[in-house]
Coordinates of C-alpha atoms in Angstrom, one line a residue:
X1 CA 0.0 0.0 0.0
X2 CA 2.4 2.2 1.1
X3 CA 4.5 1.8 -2.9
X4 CA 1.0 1.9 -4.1
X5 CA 0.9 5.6 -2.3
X6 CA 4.2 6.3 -3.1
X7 CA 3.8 5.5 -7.1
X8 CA 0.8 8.0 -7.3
X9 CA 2.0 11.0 -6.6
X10 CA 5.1 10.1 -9.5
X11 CA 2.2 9.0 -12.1
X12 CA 0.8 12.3 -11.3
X13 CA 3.3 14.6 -12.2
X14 CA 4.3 12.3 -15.1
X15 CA 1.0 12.7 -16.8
X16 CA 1.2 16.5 -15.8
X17 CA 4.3 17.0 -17.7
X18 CA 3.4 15.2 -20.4
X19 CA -0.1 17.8 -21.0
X20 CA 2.4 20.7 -20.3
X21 CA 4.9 19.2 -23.0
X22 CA 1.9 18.4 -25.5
X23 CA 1.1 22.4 -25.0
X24 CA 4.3 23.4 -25.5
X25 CA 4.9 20.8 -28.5
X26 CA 1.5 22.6 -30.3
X27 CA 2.7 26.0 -29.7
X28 CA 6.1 25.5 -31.4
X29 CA 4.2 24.2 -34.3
X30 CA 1.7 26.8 -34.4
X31 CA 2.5 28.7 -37.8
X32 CA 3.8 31.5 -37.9
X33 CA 0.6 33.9 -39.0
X34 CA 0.5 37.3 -39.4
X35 CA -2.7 39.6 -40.1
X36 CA -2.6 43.3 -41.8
X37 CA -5.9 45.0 -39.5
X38 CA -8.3 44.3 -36.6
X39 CA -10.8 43.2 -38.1
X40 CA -9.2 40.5 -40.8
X41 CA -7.4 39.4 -37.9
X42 CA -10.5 39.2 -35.2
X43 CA -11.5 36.5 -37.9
X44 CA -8.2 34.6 -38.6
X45 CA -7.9 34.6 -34.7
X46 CA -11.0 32.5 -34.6
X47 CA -10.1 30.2 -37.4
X48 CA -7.2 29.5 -34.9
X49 CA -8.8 29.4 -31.7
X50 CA -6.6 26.0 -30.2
X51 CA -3.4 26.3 -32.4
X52 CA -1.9 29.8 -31.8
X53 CA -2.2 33.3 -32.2
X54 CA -1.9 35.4 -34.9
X55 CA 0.2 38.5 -35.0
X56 CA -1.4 42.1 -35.9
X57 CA 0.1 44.8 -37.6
X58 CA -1.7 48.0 -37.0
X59 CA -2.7 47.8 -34.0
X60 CA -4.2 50.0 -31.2
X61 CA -6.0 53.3 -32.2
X62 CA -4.1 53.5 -35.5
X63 CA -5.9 53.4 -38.9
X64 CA -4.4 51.4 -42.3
X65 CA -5.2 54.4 -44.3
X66 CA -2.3 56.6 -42.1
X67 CA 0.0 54.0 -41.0
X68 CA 3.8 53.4 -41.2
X69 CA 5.2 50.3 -40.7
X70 CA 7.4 49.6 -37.7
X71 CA 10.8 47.8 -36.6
X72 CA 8.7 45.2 -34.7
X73 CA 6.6 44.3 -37.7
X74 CA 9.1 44.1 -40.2
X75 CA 10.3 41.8 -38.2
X76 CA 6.9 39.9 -38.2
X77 CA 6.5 39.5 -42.1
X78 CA 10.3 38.2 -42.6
X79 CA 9.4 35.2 -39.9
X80 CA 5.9 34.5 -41.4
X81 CA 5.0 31.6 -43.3
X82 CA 0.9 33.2 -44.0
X83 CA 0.4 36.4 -44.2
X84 CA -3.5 37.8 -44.5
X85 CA -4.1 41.3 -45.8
X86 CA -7.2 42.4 -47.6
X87 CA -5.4 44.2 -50.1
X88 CA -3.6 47.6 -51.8
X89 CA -6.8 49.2 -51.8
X90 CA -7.1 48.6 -47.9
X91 CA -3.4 48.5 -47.2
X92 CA -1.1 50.3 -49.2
X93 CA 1.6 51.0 -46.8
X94 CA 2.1 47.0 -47.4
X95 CA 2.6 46.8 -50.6
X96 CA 6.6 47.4 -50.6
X97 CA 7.2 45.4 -47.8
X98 CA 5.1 42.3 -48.6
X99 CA 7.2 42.4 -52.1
X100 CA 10.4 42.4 -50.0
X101 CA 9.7 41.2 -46.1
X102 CA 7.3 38.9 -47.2
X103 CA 9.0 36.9 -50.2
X104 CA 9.0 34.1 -48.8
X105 CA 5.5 33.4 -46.8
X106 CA 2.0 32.7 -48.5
X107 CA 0.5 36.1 -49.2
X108 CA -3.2 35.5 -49.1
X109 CA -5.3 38.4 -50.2
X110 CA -8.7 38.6 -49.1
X111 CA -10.0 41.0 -51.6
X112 CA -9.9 38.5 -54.2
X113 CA -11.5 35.4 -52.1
X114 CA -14.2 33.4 -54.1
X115 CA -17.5 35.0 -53.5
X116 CA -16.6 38.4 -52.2
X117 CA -19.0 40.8 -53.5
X118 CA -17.0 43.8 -54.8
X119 CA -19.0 48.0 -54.8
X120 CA -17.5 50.9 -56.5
X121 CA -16.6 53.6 -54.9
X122 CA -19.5 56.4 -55.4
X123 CA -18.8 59.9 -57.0
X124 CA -19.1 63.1 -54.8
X125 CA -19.9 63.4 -51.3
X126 CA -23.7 63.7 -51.2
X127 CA -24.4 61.1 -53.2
X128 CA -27.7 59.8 -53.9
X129 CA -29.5 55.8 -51.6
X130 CA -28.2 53.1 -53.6
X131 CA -31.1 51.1 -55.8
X132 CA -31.3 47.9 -54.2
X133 CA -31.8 46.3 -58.1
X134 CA -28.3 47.2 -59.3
X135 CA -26.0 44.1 -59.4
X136 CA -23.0 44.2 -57.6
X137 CA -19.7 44.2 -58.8
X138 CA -17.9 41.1 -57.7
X139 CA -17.4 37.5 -58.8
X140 CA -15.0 34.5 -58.1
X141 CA -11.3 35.2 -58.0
X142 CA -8.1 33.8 -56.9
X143 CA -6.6 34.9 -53.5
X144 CA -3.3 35.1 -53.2
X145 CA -1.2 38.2 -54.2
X146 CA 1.7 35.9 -56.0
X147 CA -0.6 34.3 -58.5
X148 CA -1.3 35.5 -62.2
X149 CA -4.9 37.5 -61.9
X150 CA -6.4 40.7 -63.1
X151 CA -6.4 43.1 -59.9
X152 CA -9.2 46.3 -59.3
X153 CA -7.5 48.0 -56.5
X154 CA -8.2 51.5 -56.8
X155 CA -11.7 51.0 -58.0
X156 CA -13.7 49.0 -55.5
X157 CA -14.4 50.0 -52.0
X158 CA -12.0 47.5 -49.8
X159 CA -14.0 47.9 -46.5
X160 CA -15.4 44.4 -47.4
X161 CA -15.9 42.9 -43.9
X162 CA -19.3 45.1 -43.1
X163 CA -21.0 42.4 -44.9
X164 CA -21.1 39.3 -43.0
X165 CA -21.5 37.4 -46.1
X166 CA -17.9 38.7 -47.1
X167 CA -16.5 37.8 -43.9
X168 CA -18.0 34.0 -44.9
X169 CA -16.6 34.4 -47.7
X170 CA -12.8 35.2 -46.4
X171 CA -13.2 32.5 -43.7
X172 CA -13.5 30.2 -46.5
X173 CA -10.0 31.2 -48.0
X174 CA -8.6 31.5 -44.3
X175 CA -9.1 28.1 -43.6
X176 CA -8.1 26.8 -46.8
X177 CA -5.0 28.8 -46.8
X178 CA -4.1 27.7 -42.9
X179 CA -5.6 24.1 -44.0
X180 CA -2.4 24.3 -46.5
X181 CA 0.3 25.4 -44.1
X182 CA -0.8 23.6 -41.4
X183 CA -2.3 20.1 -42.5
X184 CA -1.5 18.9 -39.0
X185 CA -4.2 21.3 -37.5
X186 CA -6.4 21.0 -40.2
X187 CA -9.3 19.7 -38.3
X188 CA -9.3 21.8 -35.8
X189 CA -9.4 25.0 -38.2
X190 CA -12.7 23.2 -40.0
X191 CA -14.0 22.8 -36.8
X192 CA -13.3 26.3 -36.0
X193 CA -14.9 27.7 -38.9
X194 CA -18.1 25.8 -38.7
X195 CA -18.5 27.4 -35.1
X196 CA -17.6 30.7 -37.1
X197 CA -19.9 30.6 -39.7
X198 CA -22.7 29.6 -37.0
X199 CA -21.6 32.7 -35.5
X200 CA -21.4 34.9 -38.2
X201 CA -25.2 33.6 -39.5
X202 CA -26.9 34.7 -36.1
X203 CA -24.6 37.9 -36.0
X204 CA -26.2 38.7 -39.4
X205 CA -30.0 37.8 -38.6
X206 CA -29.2 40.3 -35.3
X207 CA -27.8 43.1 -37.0
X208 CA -31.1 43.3 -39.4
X209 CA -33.3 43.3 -36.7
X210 CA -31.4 45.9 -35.1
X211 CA -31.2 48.3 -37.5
X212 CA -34.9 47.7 -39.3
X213 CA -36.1 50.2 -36.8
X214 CA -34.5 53.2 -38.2
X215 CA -33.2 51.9 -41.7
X216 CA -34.9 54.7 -43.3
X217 CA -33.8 57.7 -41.7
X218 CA -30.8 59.0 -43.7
X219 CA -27.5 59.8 -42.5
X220 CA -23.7 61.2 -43.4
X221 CA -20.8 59.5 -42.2
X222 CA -17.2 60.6 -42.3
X223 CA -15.9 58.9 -44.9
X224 CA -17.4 56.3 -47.4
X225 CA -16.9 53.2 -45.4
X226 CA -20.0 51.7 -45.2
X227 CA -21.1 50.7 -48.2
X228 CA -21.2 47.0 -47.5
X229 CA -23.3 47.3 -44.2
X230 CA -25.5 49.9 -46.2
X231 CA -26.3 47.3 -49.2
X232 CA -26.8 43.9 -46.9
X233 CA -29.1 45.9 -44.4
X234 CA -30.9 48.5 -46.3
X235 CA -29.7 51.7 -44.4
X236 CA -29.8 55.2 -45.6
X237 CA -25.7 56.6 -46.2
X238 CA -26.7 59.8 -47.6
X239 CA -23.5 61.2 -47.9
X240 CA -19.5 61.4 -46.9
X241 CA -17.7 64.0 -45.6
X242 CA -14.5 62.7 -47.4
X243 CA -14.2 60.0 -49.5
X244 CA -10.8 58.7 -48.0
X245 CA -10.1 59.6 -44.7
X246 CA -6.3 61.0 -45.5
X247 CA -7.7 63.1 -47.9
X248 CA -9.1 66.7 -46.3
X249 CA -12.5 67.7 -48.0
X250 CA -12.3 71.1 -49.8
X251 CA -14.9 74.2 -48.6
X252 CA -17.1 73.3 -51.4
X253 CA -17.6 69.9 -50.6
X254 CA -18.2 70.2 -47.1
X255 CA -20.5 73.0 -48.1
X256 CA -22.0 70.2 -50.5
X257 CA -22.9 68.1 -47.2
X258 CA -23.7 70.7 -44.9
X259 CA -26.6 71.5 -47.2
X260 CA -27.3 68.0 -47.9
X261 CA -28.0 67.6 -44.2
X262 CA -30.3 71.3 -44.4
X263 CA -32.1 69.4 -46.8
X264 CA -32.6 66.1 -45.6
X265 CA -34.1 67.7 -42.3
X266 CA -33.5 65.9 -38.9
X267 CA -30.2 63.3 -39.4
X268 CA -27.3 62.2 -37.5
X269 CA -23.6 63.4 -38.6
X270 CA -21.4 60.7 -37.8
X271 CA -17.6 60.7 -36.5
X272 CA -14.7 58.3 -36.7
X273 CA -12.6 57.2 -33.4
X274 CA -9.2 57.7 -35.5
X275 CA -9.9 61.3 -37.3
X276 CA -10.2 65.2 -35.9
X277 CA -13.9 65.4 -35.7
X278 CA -13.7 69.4 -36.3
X279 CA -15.1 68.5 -39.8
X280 CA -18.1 67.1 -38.5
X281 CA -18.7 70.5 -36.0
X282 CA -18.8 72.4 -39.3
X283 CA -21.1 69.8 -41.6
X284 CA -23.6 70.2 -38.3
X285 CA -23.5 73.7 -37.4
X286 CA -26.5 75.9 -37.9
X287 CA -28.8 71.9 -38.5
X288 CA -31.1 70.2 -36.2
X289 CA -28.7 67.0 -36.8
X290 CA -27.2 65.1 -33.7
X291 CA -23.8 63.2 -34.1
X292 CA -22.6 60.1 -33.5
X293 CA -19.4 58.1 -33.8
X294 CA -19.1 55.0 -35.9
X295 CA -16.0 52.8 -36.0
X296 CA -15.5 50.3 -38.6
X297 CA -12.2 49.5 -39.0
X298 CA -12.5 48.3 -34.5
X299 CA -9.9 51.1 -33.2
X300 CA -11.0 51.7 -30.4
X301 CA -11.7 47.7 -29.6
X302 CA -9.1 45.0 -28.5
X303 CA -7.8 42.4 -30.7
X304 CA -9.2 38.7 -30.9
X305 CA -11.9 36.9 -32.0
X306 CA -14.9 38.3 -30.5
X307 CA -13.8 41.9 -32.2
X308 CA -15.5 41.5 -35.4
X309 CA -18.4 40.4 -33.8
X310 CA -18.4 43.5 -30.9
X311 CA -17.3 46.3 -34.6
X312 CA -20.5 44.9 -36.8
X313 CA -23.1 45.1 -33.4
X314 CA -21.3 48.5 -32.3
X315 CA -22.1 50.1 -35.7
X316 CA -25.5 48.7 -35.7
X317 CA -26.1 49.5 -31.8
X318 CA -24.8 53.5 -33.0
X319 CA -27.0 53.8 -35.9
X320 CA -30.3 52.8 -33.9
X321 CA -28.9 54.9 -30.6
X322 CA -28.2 58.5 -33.1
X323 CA -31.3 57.7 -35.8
X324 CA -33.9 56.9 -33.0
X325 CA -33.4 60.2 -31.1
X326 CA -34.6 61.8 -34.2
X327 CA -38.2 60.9 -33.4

């Protein structure tokens, strides 16, 4: 009895080691990932949920329209074997350094994932709702930024994730891509981006109920962003401040808007975390118009996998908060 008592104890931390070497054993093989912005990576984070982490370039408050790349993530794209980016449209600070730091990982750009629907940038700042009958630009293309494909950047609005269809659609080429590098994992990504998908299915059904409430009260935002939430739910953009948010608006645009809002009668003006909100002082002075703050590229949220899911409900949640105090 007493060997018996003495044995357990040693079996014990034997089989204790042997979890704590199995850990260790799974985060060594991890791959090596790393993810252009918040949102693209909120979603590859998921897909790897049990495997490792993924590392994030611009993080923090920063924006990819402003943002220079670092020491530390230089570093970051020489070690990586994937590398997920949505594209030069999105990212073009990356461009250069994907060419050079990059060589020799698997590029994957999400922009061109099969089934992304693709919307062209509008003209002028107050443009006109959307007709729901037009047919999207998009189609089925190939993914990764090494192979031989016709590319649109420069044409197409990149803020594709404010569709949840889209973010199906690169959760597809995620897993397939980390399927690739990783077969060893591979069922534990498919398993991951079933519960995803699940996810991303109910987040959708939410969002419309949400925003049905107020999807017909119009509205300017900062900068034309929003395309993809405004098509899959049937809310009323009527305008941009600016177009691209590194861009300052001239006096006779944002004359263009402040009259847009005159006209449109009771509305909600709406700010961005990242950008000096002066802009939107001036577009609402002299109007009934309230503002608000919308944030769709998840500045102000942290990292991980819930943070797609907390950047779609937060721009739904802000729409219905703004456009319901307007009676």
């Amino acid at each position: 009895m007493n060997a018996a008592k003495a044995f357990l104890p040693l079996a014990v931390s034997a089989l204790f080691s042997g979890l704590l070497a199995c850990t260790a054993a799974t985060a060594a093989d991890a791959p090596k990932v790393v993810v252009s912005i918040k949102p693209i990576h909120s979603l590859v984070a998921a897909i790897m949920q049990g495997v490792g982490t993924p590392d994030l370039i611009v993080d923090g408050a920063a924006s990819p329209h402003t943002y220079a790349l670092k020491p530390s993530n230089a570093r970051s794209l020489q070690q990586a074997q994937v590398i997920f980016w949505v594209g030069p449209g999105m990212e073009a600070f990356l461009q250069k350094p994907l060419a050079s730091l990059g060589s020799n990982a698997d590029v994957v750009e999400l922009d061109q994932a099969p089934g992304i629907t693709k919307l062209k940038f509008r003209e002028g700042g107050a443009f006109e709702p959307h007709d729901d009958g037009d047919e999207p630009a998009g189609g089925e293309k190939h993914a990764h930024a090494h192979g031989d494909h016709d590319h649109d950047h420069g044409e197409f609005d990149t803020h594709l994730w404010l569709d949840p269809r889209n973010a199906k659609a690169m959760v597809t080429e995620i897993t397939t891509s980390l399927v690739a590098a990783d077969p060893a994992n591979a069922l534990t990504y498919e398993a991951n981006q079933k519960t995803l998908n699940d996810r991303l299915d109910a987040l959708d059904t939410e969002i419309a109920s949400t925003v049905a409430p107020v999807k017909d009260k119009p509205f300017i935002v900062f900068h034309d962003a929003y395309q993809y939430f405004e098509h899959r739910y049937g809310v009323r953009v009527s305008g941009s401040i600016t177009v691209s948010p590194e861009s300052i608006p001239g006096a006779q645009r944002v004359s263009e808007i402040h009259n847009k809002v005159a006209d449109l009668g009771a509305t909600c003006v709406f700010a961005e975390p990242q950008f000096e909100p002066k802009l939107v002082n001036v577009v609402l002075e002299g109007t009934s118009a309230k503002s608000g703050v919308l944030d769709p590229e998840a500045a102000t949220l942290p990292q991980g996998p819930d943070l797609y899911f907390d950047l779609m409900r937060g721009i739904a949640n802000s729409l219905k908060s703004c456009l319901s105090a307007q009676g």
